[in-house]
mmCIF file of C-alpha atoms in Angstrom:
data_model
loop_
_atom_site.group_PDB
_atom_site.id
_atom_site.type_symbol
_atom_site.label_atom_id
_atom_site.label_comp_id
_atom_site.label_asym_id
_atom_site.label_seq_id
_atom_site.Cartn_x
_atom_site.Cartn_y
_atom_site.Cartn_z
ATOM 1 C CA MET A 59 -12.061 -8.353 0.386
ATOM 2 C CA SER A 60 -15.946 -8.452 0.037
ATOM 3 C CA PRO A 61 -17.687 -11.518 -1.495
ATOM 4 C CA GLY A 62 -19.449 -11.007 -4.748
ATOM 5 C CA ILE A 63 -21.982 -13.136 -6.329
ATOM 6 C CA ASN A 64 -22.203 -16.803 -5.168
ATOM 7 C CA GLY A 65 -19.635 -15.742 -1.876
ATOM 8 C CA LYS A 66 -16.539 -15.083 -4.141
ATOM 9 C CA ALA A 67 -14.645 -12.201 -4.422
ATOM 10 C CA THR A 68 -15.328 -10.169 -7.702
ATOM 11 C CA ALA A 69 -12.304 -9.009 -9.804
ATOM 12 C CA LYS A 70 -12.106 -5.446 -8.733
ATOM 13 C CA THR A 71 -12.027 -6.373 -4.737
ATOM 14 C CA ARG A 72 -9.347 -8.967 -5.784
ATOM 15 C CA PHE A 73 -7.411 -6.453 -7.798
ATOM 16 C CA GLU A 74 -7.429 -3.908 -4.792
ATOM 17 C CA ALA A 75 -6.451 -6.773 -2.480
ATOM 18 C CA ASP A 76 -3.460 -7.573 -4.448
ATOM 19 C CA GLU A 77 -2.169 -3.898 -5.119
ATOM 20 C CA ARG A 78 -2.954 -3.512 -1.221
ATOM 21 C CA PHE A 79 -0.774 -6.129 -0.596
ATOM 22 C CA HIS A 80 1.829 -5.131 -3.156
ATOM 23 C CA MET A 81 1.820 -1.173 -1.650
ATOM 24 C CA ARG A 82 2.512 -3.110 1.870
ATOM 25 C CA LEU A 83 5.252 -4.974 0.697
ATOM 26 C CA TYR A 84 6.797 -2.058 -0.918
ATOM 27 C CA ALA A 85 6.146 0.110 2.026
ATOM 28 C CA LEU A 86 7.597 -2.979 4.344
ATOM 29 C CA THR A 87 10.932 -3.180 2.131
ATOM 30 C CA SER A 88 11.718 0.523 2.325
ATOM 31 C CA ILE A 89 11.503 0.742 5.698
ATOM 32 C CA SER A 90 13.540 -2.358 6.301
ATOM 33 C CA SER A 91 15.810 -1.078 3.990
ATOM 34 C CA VAL A 92 16.605 1.829 5.887
ATOM 35 C CA GLY A 93 17.161 -0.246 9.279
ATOM 36 C CA TRP A 94 19.271 -2.287 6.805
ATOM 37 C CA LEU A 95 21.465 1.235 5.654
ATOM 38 C CA VAL A 96 21.579 2.538 9.341
ATOM 39 C CA GLN A 97 22.903 -0.856 10.787
ATOM 40 C CA SER A 98 25.372 -1.073 7.695
ATOM 41 C CA MET A 99 26.609 2.581 8.561
ATOM 42 C CA HIS A 100 26.689 1.877 12.285
ATOM 43 C CA SER A 101 28.745 -1.219 12.255
ATOM 44 C CA SER A 102 31.232 0.118 9.824
ATOM 45 C CA LEU A 103 31.426 3.764 11.679
ATOM 46 C CA GLY A 104 34.496 2.608 13.523
ATOM 47 C CA GLU A 105 36.406 0.929 10.904
ATOM 48 C CA PRO A 106 39.290 3.021 8.824
ATOM 49 C CA ALA A 107 37.961 2.399 5.488
ATOM 50 C CA PHE A 108 34.822 3.847 6.431
ATOM 51 C CA PHE A 109 34.367 5.407 2.832
ATOM 52 C CA SER A 110 35.924 2.559 0.910
ATOM 53 C CA VAL A 111 34.520 1.571 -2.526
ATOM 54 C CA ALA A 112 32.883 -1.495 -1.155
ATOM 55 C CA HIS A 113 31.071 0.248 1.653
ATOM 56 C CA VAL A 114 29.821 2.973 -0.486
ATOM 57 C CA VAL A 115 28.915 0.553 -3.630
ATOM 58 C CA LEU A 116 26.771 -1.328 -0.452
ATOM 59 C CA TRP A 117 25.135 2.166 0.617
ATOM 60 C CA LEU A 118 24.470 2.819 -2.694
ATOM 61 C CA CYS A 119 22.426 -0.117 -3.364
ATOM 62 C CA ILE A 120 20.511 -0.283 -0.303
ATOM 63 C CA LEU A 121 19.657 3.473 -0.864
ATOM 64 C CA THR A 122 18.632 3.140 -4.618
ATOM 65 C CA ALA A 123 16.288 -0.018 -2.974
ATOM 66 C CA ILE A 124 15.309 2.447 -0.364
ATOM 67 C CA VAL A 125 13.931 5.015 -2.961
ATOM 68 C CA TYR A 126 12.149 2.637 -5.680
ATOM 69 C CA THR A 127 10.366 0.798 -3.078
ATOM 70 C CA GLY A 128 9.346 3.696 -1.124
ATOM 71 C CA TYR A 129 8.175 5.792 -4.578
ATOM 72 C CA ASN A 130 6.113 2.349 -5.545
ATOM 73 C CA ALA A 131 4.313 2.189 -1.965
ATOM 74 C CA ILE A 132 3.388 5.939 -2.362
ATOM 75 C CA VAL A 133 2.279 5.984 -6.056
ATOM 76 C CA LEU A 134 0.376 2.318 -5.182
ATOM 77 C CA ASN A 135 -1.369 4.523 -2.182
ATOM 78 C CA ARG A 136 -2.442 6.998 -4.309
ATOM 79 C CA GLU A 137 -4.148 4.714 -7.022
ATOM 80 C CA LEU A 138 -5.994 3.039 -4.439
ATOM 81 C CA LYS A 139 -7.172 6.031 -2.812
ATOM 82 C CA VAL A 140 -8.321 7.615 -6.320
ATOM 83 C CA ALA A 141 -9.768 4.179 -7.104
ATOM 84 C CA LYS A 142 -11.672 3.884 -4.096
ATOM 85 C CA GLY A 143 -12.964 7.560 -4.717
ATOM 86 C CA GLY A 144 -11.216 9.317 -1.683
ATOM 87 C CA GLY A 145 -8.313 10.668 -3.883
ATOM 88 C CA GLY A 146 -8.884 14.617 -2.806
ATOM 89 C CA SER A 147 -7.949 17.142 -5.277
ATOM 90 C CA ASP A 148 -6.207 15.187 -7.647
ATOM 91 C CA ALA A 149 -9.156 12.895 -8.229
ATOM 92 C CA VAL A 150 -11.074 15.804 -8.513
ATOM 93 C CA ARG A 151 -9.070 17.822 -10.725
ATOM 94 C CA ASP A 152 -8.457 14.695 -12.894
ATOM 95 C CA ALA A 153 -11.975 14.017 -13.084
ATOM 96 C CA ASP A 154 -12.761 17.682 -14.258
ATOM 97 C CA ALA A 155 -10.318 17.521 -16.798
ATOM 98 C CA THR A 156 -11.804 14.710 -18.592
ATOM 99 C CA SER A 157 -15.487 16.032 -17.640
ATOM 100 C CA PRO A 158 -17.665 16.033 -20.895
ATOM 101 C CA VAL A 159 -19.701 18.362 -18.823
ATOM 102 C CA SER A 160 -18.978 21.962 -19.769
ATOM 103 C CA PRO A 161 -18.240 24.648 -16.730
ATOM 104 C CA PRO A 162 -21.051 26.702 -15.414
ATOM 105 C CA HIS A 163 -22.023 29.879 -16.920
ATOM 106 C CA GLY A 164 -19.601 32.742 -16.958
ATOM 107 C CA GLN A 165 -16.520 30.019 -16.477
ATOM 108 C CA GLY A 166 -15.927 28.971 -19.966
ATOM 109 C CA LYS A 167 -13.067 30.204 -22.220
ATOM 110 C CA ASP A 168 -15.856 32.058 -23.572
ATOM 111 C CA HIS A 169 -15.950 34.087 -20.748
ATOM 112 C CA ALA A 170 -12.433 34.474 -20.496
ATOM 113 C CA GLU A 171 -12.142 35.734 -24.130
ATOM 114 C CA GLY A 172 -14.809 38.060 -23.393
ATOM 115 C CA GLN A 173 -13.357 39.374 -20.515
ATOM 116 C CA ALA A 174 -9.902 39.741 -22.408
ATOM 117 C CA ALA A 175 -11.983 41.809 -25.250
ATOM 118 C CA GLY A 176 -13.243 43.986 -22.315
ATOM 119 C CA LEU A 177 -16.654 42.531 -23.254
#
């Protein structure tokens, strides 16, 4: 977190730090849930009721947690990259779509219509 005016963190850096913390927390939860799922399946591997209702429900709950936390970690990571300016092609495409500047000559809507009409 970089200090702002009077040595205090600015609201933007505080927001980015909070989002970075949430992203890391989601990723850590997803990774640890994968470990929990593997451990749970391994420990019940030798049991005769491997596919009992209780085991399957537990595994589905853990799998849901893995997918949810992993997805949120990825989404927050992308948002932080875009906010930082390093979003790659997605950031460029989104910026182009909302840009008030017209495209270079010969690449606009009129040019495409002219091409279709044979002009």
